[in-house]
Short mmCIF file of C-alpha atoms in Angstrom, two decimals:
data_model
loop_
_atom_site.label_atom_id
_atom_site.label_comp_id
_atom_site.label_asym_id
_atom_site.label_seq_id
_atom_site.Cartn_x
_atom_site.Cartn_y
_atom_site.Cartn_z
CA MET L 1 89.09 122.80 83.43
CA THR L 2 88.04 119.88 86.01
CA ASP L 3 84.15 121.21 85.47
CA PHE L 4 84.22 119.76 81.73
CA TYR L 5 82.47 116.57 81.36
CA ARG L 6 85.16 114.72 79.19
CA VAL L 7 88.22 116.18 81.19
CA ARG L 8 86.37 115.07 84.31
CA ARG L 9 86.42 111.54 83.38
CA LEU L 10 90.40 111.27 82.65
CA PRO L 11 92.66 110.65 85.92
CA PRO L 12 95.94 112.36 85.85
CA TYR L 13 98.22 111.52 83.37
CA VAL L 14 101.02 109.46 85.03
CA PHE L 15 103.45 109.55 82.47
CA GLU L 16 103.50 113.16 82.59
CA GLN L 17 104.80 113.08 86.09
CA VAL L 18 107.79 110.98 85.03
CA ASN L 19 108.29 113.41 81.78
CA ARG L 20 108.46 116.54 84.29
CA LEU L 21 111.06 114.99 86.38
CA LYS L 22 112.92 113.81 83.17
CA ALA L 23 112.73 117.37 81.67
CA LYS L 24 114.15 118.81 85.29
CA ALA L 25 116.93 116.54 85.43
CA ARG L 26 118.04 117.39 81.81
CA ALA L 27 118.03 120.72 82.41
CA GLY L 28 120.08 120.12 85.43
CA GLY L 29 122.56 118.59 82.88
CA ALA L 30 122.10 114.72 83.66
CA ASP L 31 122.15 112.49 80.62
CA ILE L 32 118.93 110.60 80.86
CA ILE L 33 118.64 107.55 78.87
CA ASP L 34 114.78 107.39 77.81
CA LEU L 35 113.47 103.72 77.92
CA GLY L 36 110.24 105.33 78.38
CA MET L 37 107.94 106.37 75.28
CA GLY L 38 107.60 103.89 72.61
CA ASN L 39 108.91 106.37 70.10
CA PRO L 40 111.08 104.64 67.38
CA ASP L 41 114.17 106.29 66.76
CA LEU L 42 114.92 104.91 63.54
CA PRO L 43 114.48 106.55 60.44
CA ALA L 44 111.76 106.06 57.96
CA PRO L 45 112.56 104.13 55.14
CA LYS L 46 114.43 106.29 52.24
CA HIS L 47 112.32 105.33 49.57
CA VAL L 48 109.05 106.30 51.47
CA VAL L 49 110.71 109.59 52.21
CA ASP L 50 111.81 110.05 48.63
CA LYS L 51 107.90 109.42 47.60
CA LEU L 52 106.86 112.36 50.00
CA VAL L 53 108.97 114.62 48.48
CA GLU L 54 108.06 113.78 45.02
CA THR L 55 104.57 114.18 45.40
CA ALA L 56 104.66 117.41 47.88
CA GLY L 57 103.82 120.34 45.82
CA LYS L 58 102.36 118.83 42.80
CA ALA L 59 98.92 119.86 41.47
CA ARG L 60 96.02 119.10 43.79
CA THR L 61 98.37 117.57 46.46
CA ASP L 62 97.56 120.62 48.89
CA ARG L 63 94.23 120.41 48.79
CA TYR L 64 91.86 118.89 51.17
CA SER L 65 92.33 115.03 51.21
CA ALA L 66 89.99 111.79 51.90
CA SER L 67 88.76 111.21 55.09
CA LYS L 68 88.86 107.59 54.77
CA GLY L 69 91.77 107.62 52.89
CA ILE L 70 93.15 107.69 49.13
CA PRO L 71 91.91 104.89 47.23
CA GLY L 72 95.52 103.96 46.26
CA LEU L 73 96.24 103.36 49.94
CA ARG L 74 93.46 101.45 51.02
CA ARG L 75 94.27 99.19 47.83
CA ALA L 76 97.43 98.76 49.56
CA GLN L 77 96.28 98.16 52.91
CA ALA L 78 93.94 95.17 51.40
CA ALA L 79 96.85 93.88 49.32
CA TYR L 80 99.08 94.01 52.46
CA TYR L 81 96.55 91.94 54.66
CA GLU L 82 96.02 89.57 51.63
CA ARG L 83 99.87 89.02 51.23
CA ARG L 84 100.50 88.46 54.90
CA PHE L 85 97.55 87.12 56.67
CA GLY L 86 95.63 85.61 53.53
CA VAL L 87 92.64 87.78 54.36
CA LYS L 88 90.75 89.34 51.56
CA LEU L 89 89.14 92.75 52.01
CA ASN L 90 87.00 95.32 50.15
CA PRO L 91 89.18 98.37 49.98
CA ASP L 92 85.86 100.36 49.67
CA THR L 93 83.94 98.95 52.37
CA GLN L 94 86.41 97.23 54.76
CA VAL L 95 89.24 99.76 54.70
CA ILE L 96 89.69 103.12 56.41
CA THR L 97 92.93 104.92 56.68
CA THR L 98 93.20 106.58 60.25
CA LEU L 99 95.49 109.30 61.74
CA GLY L 100 97.60 106.37 63.30
CA SER L 101 95.72 103.61 65.46
CA LYS L 102 95.27 105.99 68.18
CA GLU L 103 92.91 108.09 66.48
CA GLY L 104 91.19 105.26 64.90
CA PHE L 105 90.21 103.80 68.55
CA ALA L 106 89.41 107.07 69.68
CA ASN L 107 86.68 107.98 66.84
CA MET L 108 85.36 104.30 66.81
CA ALA L 109 84.74 104.90 70.38
CA GLN L 110 83.00 107.93 69.40
CA ALA L 111 81.08 106.20 66.79
CA ILE L 112 79.69 102.98 68.91
CA THR L 113 79.38 104.07 72.45
CA ALA L 114 76.26 105.25 73.92
CA PRO L 115 76.36 106.87 77.81
CA GLY L 116 76.63 103.86 79.93
CA ASP L 117 77.69 101.37 77.50
CA VAL L 118 79.96 98.72 79.11
CA ILE L 119 83.39 97.90 77.15
CA LEU L 120 85.84 95.07 78.50
CA VAL L 121 89.14 96.31 78.28
CA PRO L 122 92.71 94.22 79.23
CA ASN L 123 93.89 95.46 82.35
CA PRO L 124 97.22 96.56 81.70
CA SER L 125 96.79 97.83 78.37
CA TYR L 126 97.46 100.75 76.18
CA PRO L 127 95.54 103.96 77.76
CA ILE L 128 93.61 104.95 74.51
CA HIS L 129 91.90 101.28 74.88
CA ALA L 130 90.04 102.48 78.04
CA PHE L 131 90.11 106.12 77.94
CA GLY L 132 88.73 106.50 74.32
CA PHE L 133 85.61 104.65 75.59
CA LEU L 134 85.67 106.93 78.67
CA MET L 135 85.57 110.09 76.81
CA ALA L 136 82.87 108.91 75.05
CA GLY L 137 80.60 108.27 78.26
CA GLY L 138 81.39 104.42 78.49
CA VAL L 139 81.89 102.13 81.30
CA ILE L 140 85.17 100.09 81.46
CA ARG L 141 85.10 96.60 82.98
CA SER L 142 88.66 95.36 83.25
CA VAL L 143 89.43 91.67 82.18
CA PRO L 144 92.88 89.95 82.26
CA ALA L 145 95.62 90.80 79.75
CA GLU L 146 96.94 87.40 79.04
CA PRO L 147 95.72 85.45 75.97
CA THR L 148 94.88 82.32 78.08
CA PRO L 149 91.82 80.01 78.89
CA ASP L 150 91.59 82.14 82.07
CA PHE L 151 90.69 85.36 79.90
CA PHE L 152 87.28 83.61 78.34
CA GLY L 153 86.13 82.88 82.24
CA ALA L 154 86.82 86.38 83.00
CA LEU L 155 84.70 87.55 79.88
CA GLU L 156 81.80 85.02 80.92
CA ARG L 157 81.67 86.75 84.48
CA ALA L 158 81.56 90.07 82.82
CA ILE L 159 78.86 89.30 80.32
CA GLN L 160 76.94 87.69 83.30
CA HIS L 161 77.14 90.47 85.89
CA SER L 162 77.52 93.52 83.53
CA ILE L 163 74.47 95.66 83.20
CA PRO L 164 73.73 96.57 80.48
CA LYS L 165 75.32 93.83 78.83
CA PRO L 166 79.14 94.71 77.31
CA ILE L 167 79.01 96.04 73.28
CA ALA L 168 82.42 95.22 72.80
CA VAL L 169 85.86 93.49 73.84
CA VAL L 170 89.15 95.04 73.09
CA VAL L 171 92.40 93.10 72.56
CA CYS L 172 95.82 94.16 71.83
CA TYR L 173 98.43 91.29 70.80
CA PRO L 174 101.74 91.53 70.43
CA SER L 175 100.51 93.50 73.65
CA ASN L 176 101.51 96.96 74.51
CA PRO L 177 102.59 97.03 77.48
CA THR L 178 102.92 93.31 78.30
CA ALA L 179 104.40 92.22 74.86
CA MET L 180 102.43 89.27 75.13
CA VAL L 181 101.46 87.48 71.69
CA ALA L 182 98.04 85.65 70.93
CA SER L 183 97.93 82.47 68.88
CA LEU L 184 95.26 81.97 66.35
CA ASP L 185 93.64 79.10 68.27
CA PHE L 186 92.85 82.08 71.01
CA TYR L 187 91.51 84.30 68.33
CA LYS L 188 89.26 81.40 67.22
CA ASP L 189 87.76 80.93 70.55
CA LEU L 190 87.60 84.64 70.95
CA VAL L 191 85.63 85.27 67.82
CA ALA L 192 83.26 81.97 68.62
CA PHE L 193 82.60 83.94 72.29
CA ALA L 194 81.80 86.90 70.66
CA LYS L 195 79.52 85.49 68.11
CA LYS L 196 77.56 83.62 71.04
CA HIS L 197 77.23 86.68 73.06
CA GLU L 198 76.63 88.93 70.37
CA ILE L 199 79.37 91.59 71.07
CA PHE L 200 82.19 93.17 68.84
CA VAL L 201 85.60 92.69 68.93
CA LEU L 202 88.25 95.52 68.40
CA SER L 203 92.03 94.42 68.06
CA ASP L 204 94.80 96.27 68.07
CA LEU L 205 97.65 95.04 65.91
CA ALA L 206 99.99 97.79 65.88
CA TYR L 207 103.03 95.58 66.47
CA ALA L 208 102.18 92.92 63.96
CA GLU L 209 105.60 92.87 62.20
CA VAL L 210 107.76 93.59 65.41
CA TYR L 211 108.60 90.18 66.32
CA PHE L 212 111.68 88.18 67.17
CA ASP L 213 111.17 84.64 66.20
CA ASP L 214 110.01 82.53 62.98
CA ASN L 215 106.55 83.16 63.96
CA PRO L 216 104.67 86.01 62.85
CA PRO L 217 101.84 87.21 65.12
CA PRO L 218 98.44 86.53 63.55
CA SER L 219 95.21 88.78 62.85
CA VAL L 220 92.07 88.09 64.44
CA LEU L 221 90.64 88.44 60.64
CA GLN L 222 92.47 85.23 59.66
CA VAL L 223 89.27 83.35 61.59
CA PRO L 224 86.47 82.46 59.22
CA GLY L 225 83.70 84.68 59.76
CA ALA L 226 85.61 87.27 62.08
CA ASN L 227 84.69 90.07 59.82
CA ASP L 228 81.00 89.56 61.08
CA VAL L 229 82.05 90.70 64.80
CA CYS L 230 85.60 92.32 64.52
CA VAL L 231 87.32 95.46 63.55
CA GLU L 232 91.46 95.47 63.25
CA PHE L 233 93.63 98.34 63.85
CA THR L 234 97.12 98.62 62.54
CA SER L 235 99.62 101.46 62.20
CA MET L 236 102.69 102.55 59.93
CA SER L 237 104.67 104.07 63.18
CA LYS L 238 106.37 100.86 64.40
CA THR L 239 106.39 98.96 60.94
CA PHE L 240 108.19 101.32 58.83
CA SER L 241 109.22 103.99 61.88
CA MET L 242 107.02 106.48 60.78
CA ALA L 243 105.41 107.31 64.18
CA GLY L 244 105.03 111.22 63.41
CA TRP L 245 103.42 110.49 60.17
CA ARG L 246 99.99 109.42 61.75
CA ILE L 247 98.87 106.91 59.45
CA GLY L 248 97.22 103.67 60.74
CA PHE L 249 94.09 101.60 59.59
CA ALA L 250 90.95 100.12 60.49
CA VAL L 251 89.64 97.15 58.82
CA GLY L 252 87.02 94.32 58.99
CA ASN L 253 83.53 94.67 59.88
CA GLU L 254 81.56 97.01 57.31
CA ARG L 255 78.83 97.94 59.74
CA LEU L 256 81.45 99.34 62.31
CA LEU L 257 83.41 101.04 59.55
CA GLY L 258 80.69 102.80 58.06
CA ALA L 259 79.95 104.00 61.49
CA LEU L 260 83.94 105.21 61.84
CA ALA L 261 83.92 106.68 58.47
CA ARG L 262 80.89 108.79 59.03
CA VAL L 263 82.18 110.05 62.27
CA LYS L 264 85.59 110.92 60.69
CA SER L 265 83.90 112.83 57.67
CA TYR L 266 83.07 115.41 60.31
CA LEU L 267 85.99 115.67 62.23
CA ASP L 268 88.94 115.73 59.73
CA TYR L 269 89.81 115.39 56.00
CA GLY L 270 92.23 112.80 56.41
CA ALA L 271 96.12 112.83 56.51
CA TYR L 272 97.89 115.46 54.04
CA THR L 273 97.77 113.45 50.43
CA PRO L 274 101.66 113.21 50.01
CA VAL L 275 101.82 111.38 53.30
CA GLN L 276 98.92 109.09 52.19
CA VAL L 277 100.99 108.24 48.78
CA ALA L 278 104.12 107.69 50.64
CA ALA L 279 102.39 105.34 52.97
CA ALA L 280 101.19 103.57 49.92
CA ALA L 281 104.88 103.41 48.64
CA ALA L 282 105.61 101.76 51.86
CA LEU L 283 103.33 98.91 51.93
CA ASN L 284 103.52 98.11 48.29
CA GLY L 285 107.29 98.41 48.32
CA PRO L 286 110.24 96.33 49.42
CA GLU L 287 110.42 94.70 52.79
CA ASP L 288 113.98 94.52 53.68
CA CYS L 289 113.51 97.84 55.62
CA ILE L 290 111.17 95.57 57.69
CA ALA L 291 113.59 92.84 58.46
CA GLU L 292 116.23 95.38 58.96
CA MET L 293 114.08 96.94 61.87
CA ARG L 294 113.27 93.43 63.55
CA ALA L 295 117.06 93.01 63.34
CA ILE L 296 117.77 96.07 65.30
CA TYR L 297 115.31 95.66 67.83
CA LYS L 298 116.07 92.04 68.41
CA LYS L 299 119.91 92.73 68.96
CA ARG L 300 118.54 95.84 71.41
CA ARG L 301 116.26 93.10 73.13
CA ASP L 302 119.06 91.00 73.68
CA VAL L 303 121.74 93.67 74.91
CA MET L 304 118.86 94.71 77.28
CA VAL L 305 118.66 91.33 78.83
CA GLU L 306 122.08 90.30 78.87
CA SER L 307 123.18 94.01 80.37
CA PHE L 308 120.48 94.49 82.99
CA ALA L 309 121.15 90.72 84.40
CA GLN L 310 124.51 91.52 84.45
CA ALA L 311 123.33 94.76 86.67
CA GLY L 312 121.06 92.20 89.04
CA TRP L 313 117.98 92.65 87.41
CA ASP L 314 116.45 90.13 85.56
CA ILE L 315 114.31 90.79 82.52
CA PRO L 316 111.80 88.51 81.24
CA THR L 317 112.71 88.23 77.36
CA PRO L 318 110.14 89.40 75.12
CA THR L 319 109.41 87.59 71.71
CA ALA L 320 107.46 90.47 70.05
CA SER L 321 106.64 94.15 70.28
CA MET L 322 109.20 96.87 71.33
CA PHE L 323 108.66 96.76 75.07
CA ALA L 324 109.94 94.57 77.78
CA TRP L 325 107.53 94.15 80.54
CA VAL L 326 109.67 93.98 83.80
CA PRO L 327 108.86 92.85 87.35
CA ILE L 328 110.09 95.70 89.78
CA PRO L 329 113.17 94.29 91.65
CA GLU L 330 111.66 92.61 95.02
CA LYS L 331 113.49 94.97 97.34
CA PHE L 332 111.76 98.17 95.65
CA LYS L 333 108.50 96.62 94.94
CA HIS L 334 106.75 98.24 98.16
CA LEU L 335 107.63 101.71 96.41
CA GLY L 336 105.29 100.97 93.17
CA SER L 337 106.02 101.76 89.86
CA LEU L 338 105.47 105.35 89.51
CA GLU L 339 107.75 106.06 92.70
CA PHE L 340 110.30 103.41 91.61
CA SER L 341 110.34 104.96 87.96
CA LYS L 342 111.13 108.41 89.62
CA LEU L 343 113.87 106.77 91.57
CA LEU L 344 115.51 105.59 88.71
CA ILE L 345 115.50 109.01 86.84
CA GLU L 346 117.00 110.64 89.89
CA LYS L 347 119.64 107.74 91.05
CA ALA L 348 120.24 105.90 87.81
CA ASP L 349 119.81 108.61 84.87
CA VAL L 350 116.98 106.30 83.16
CA ALA L 351 113.35 107.09 82.23
CA VAL L 352 110.97 104.15 81.83
CA ALA L 353 107.39 104.02 81.90
CA PRO L 354 105.52 103.18 84.97
CA GLY L 355 103.17 100.19 84.81
CA ILE L 356 100.54 101.88 87.01
CA GLY L 357 99.95 104.16 83.52
CA PHE L 358 98.71 101.22 81.89
CA GLY L 359 96.10 100.06 84.54
CA GLU L 360 96.06 99.16 88.32
CA TYR L 361 96.98 95.56 87.56
CA GLY L 362 100.32 97.15 85.80
CA ASP L 363 101.73 98.66 89.44
CA GLU L 364 104.58 95.85 89.92
CA TYR L 365 106.10 96.32 86.50
CA LEU L 366 107.52 98.94 84.40
CA ARG L 367 107.53 99.17 80.69
CA LEU L 368 111.19 99.41 79.07
CA ALA L 369 111.16 100.47 75.35
CA LEU L 370 113.93 99.40 73.26
CA VAL L 371 114.30 102.96 71.71
CA GLU L 372 117.73 103.86 72.42
CA ASN L 373 120.86 102.20 70.52
CA GLU L 374 123.22 99.11 72.04
CA GLN L 375 125.68 101.33 73.77
CA ARG L 376 122.88 103.74 75.61
CA ILE L 377 121.12 100.49 76.71
CA ARG L 378 124.37 99.07 78.05
CA GLN L 379 124.94 102.67 79.84
CA ALA L 380 121.66 102.59 81.50
CA ALA L 381 122.41 98.85 82.73
CA ARG L 382 125.64 100.78 84.32
CA GLY L 383 123.62 103.38 85.83
CA ILE L 384 121.13 100.71 87.10
CA ARG L 385 124.04 98.62 88.69
CA ARG L 386 125.53 101.69 90.36
CA PHE L 387 121.98 102.52 91.91
CA PHE L 388 121.62 99.10 93.09
CA ASP L 389 124.84 98.73 94.62
CA THR L 390 124.32 102.30 96.47
CA ALA L 391 120.94 100.98 97.64
CA ASP L 392 122.57 97.63 99.15
CA GLU L 393 125.32 99.90 100.85
CA HIS L 394 122.45 101.87 102.17
CA MET L 395 120.38 99.09 103.33
CA HIS L 396 123.57 97.29 104.74
CA ASN L 397 124.45 100.67 107.00
CA VAL L 398 120.99 100.55 108.03
CA VAL L 399 120.68 97.10 109.20
CA GLN L 400 124.18 97.45 111.01
CA LEU L 401 122.93 100.80 112.77
CA ASN L 402 119.78 99.16 114.13
CA ALA L 403 122.07 96.29 115.37
CA ALA L 404 124.58 98.54 117.19
CA GLY L 405 121.26 100.60 118.57
#
């Protein structure tokens, strides 16, 4: 397998090591609380499931669907953008339905990347942001993940010192894994930078609706003229707890979307039509289910911050996303994120995502997902407290033995 070109370009999947250890512990009878994968545990809204059931089995719905998405779903996504962001999109030329934002990113990379092309990608970042381009033969140059003025200094250096010149920059806010949120002013500077240097912006907005204050995250397409250089990816996965349904969207620049549509037309026939009809019902339907989702994640966030602090682990409070990006406690920092993650499974019965899986600059952090209920989060905190207490006791005994020796 390692002889194959694309497989050779991929490092070992870090999360698989944690998953194997988690499965082994569960097989041995351990009750592992899984805060690792961002896999929503909430049910999809009832009216969306009802629409799926109602549509399945109807005449013609078992046939091949439309690769770029059925017209009604593309119109629903365009209406969402106008309603939520005040952005007008042509559903025929500026909206493509994807099989989740992950597939959209991977196939956009296939569509626009020539071997050796340079892409600017935040580090740490969600793996597909880098590896979609690596598999397409591209070269990754890391830039900071924080949406601050320093970001643009790094971009300037990358433009000056990358040969060939980068073709695109990836951004993801609210960020997976760091939970950082960008302002509209940041996006204005980003679009201006992209136009000045003639590069594209690929924005991942999968967590647009998962926010915990009264400040909804903006879209880069709200910037006047952004459509000239930007494509944005969104997903039904987190907003409507439809992760397994595999529905997302790419919207924005017509040239890039034309390339994506052409590649997709050779690779897939689109999602099952009843799934697309149900997704349209979600986007066009009542939004109380979204508010309910937000309230649940916010309560879980508050419980996690409070209970982990009581366990002796201070967690930065995320304002958006379904993740907390958490520094490894000082006394364990020398282990690195993968070894500390393994230790949490073995000693605390808690699974998390090691930061190294999101890039080398994530190795002093862990990503904790809000995908267990409040009771289970408190149980995780108790397990961590026991582990910390045992570790402290062990260290105390070692110090005493050394002193005695």
